[in-house]
């Protein structure tokens, strides 16, 4: 076991990088990165060394482990979610300074790549040479592949811990949830995913690409015990009616207009009733910030009107956390350099305040 843990840490020293460094830049956002490093490590020099040393604390650290994936290559409308991990971490440290978590770092991202299965051997060799100085390395090079492989190893070594993922576009949730679901099945546990989103993310593919922000849910359904263990909340932007998605894929949905018309308490009771006979042991929450109405969350690639209010989303999470352990979660699609309202920095700050509060709520639930 000690040898396998050593191998795990040796691998992530290559495939990951210090928190906040997931976007490959020279000077862009340098001050914000340094501020984050100072908050985490007490200095801005020798960060790689300090980050490596922090791994010694992981076995005895709290249950929640943060992993940033600064990739928006799986998006397709408006880019910019690659900056989400850096900016959300800064928000959490500023607004929730006593929040307990262990920060594993960021996936190293080549911004032109999505998943290794789309690459030929020449490209794999070139990218391995760039990332690892070894074209013959067996390590993955694309953000989804690195995330997936890292978490398969992580759950083998630390089965009692959970990961809070920060994106990035929502394709990343495929790579976060697939290893999680496989690990839970191996532990004999039945898990449901509560997916907050304006969109269903249930395409089979988008323009020929099967793993992307609009299709990730489709490709993890087989890893659930039953497809209706995916419960979607906040849906409102769809070319097809609710009946199509529920009948075609077997999932359960609670559209945003239902929350508005029935009230959030009634929707919570419906979700509880759906979960009650399913012998669910644990929950994973995947949160696309566009589930929240664009008045409160406009710094995202596809903001939508008529969405959930922040307090409604918080209440759903809080009430479910009273009944089920939340053992994994993510926050996706935060894009701090975008804003659909024209209000600029004020709107961005509002979005990250909402995302920070929701993230803190989920992390606290994971630490119980």
Coordinates of C-alpha atoms in Angstrom, one line a residue, residues 2 29 51 70 140 144 146 163 171 193 195 205 212 249 266 308 310 312 321 368:
X2 CA 2.8 2.4 0.8
X29 CA -3.4 36.9 -13.8
X51 CA 3.0 22.0 -2.9
X70 CA -8.9 24.7 -15.8
X140 CA -2.2 10.9 -20.1
X144 CA -10.3 14.7 -19.1
X146 CA -5.6 13.2 -16.7
X163 CA -13.3 15.3 -4.3
X171 CA -17.5 18.1 -19.8
X193 CA -26.3 12.3 -8.7
X195 CA -27.4 17.7 -11.3
X205 CA -22.7 13.8 -29.2
X212 CA -18.5 17.6 -24.2
X249 CA -33.0 8.2 -20.9
X266 CA -42.7 20.8 -2.9
X308 CA -33.3 29.0 -9.7
X310 CA -29.6 31.1 -4.9
X312 CA -33.7 27.8 -3.5
X321 CA -27.7 16.7 3.0
X368 CA -19.6 15.8 7.9

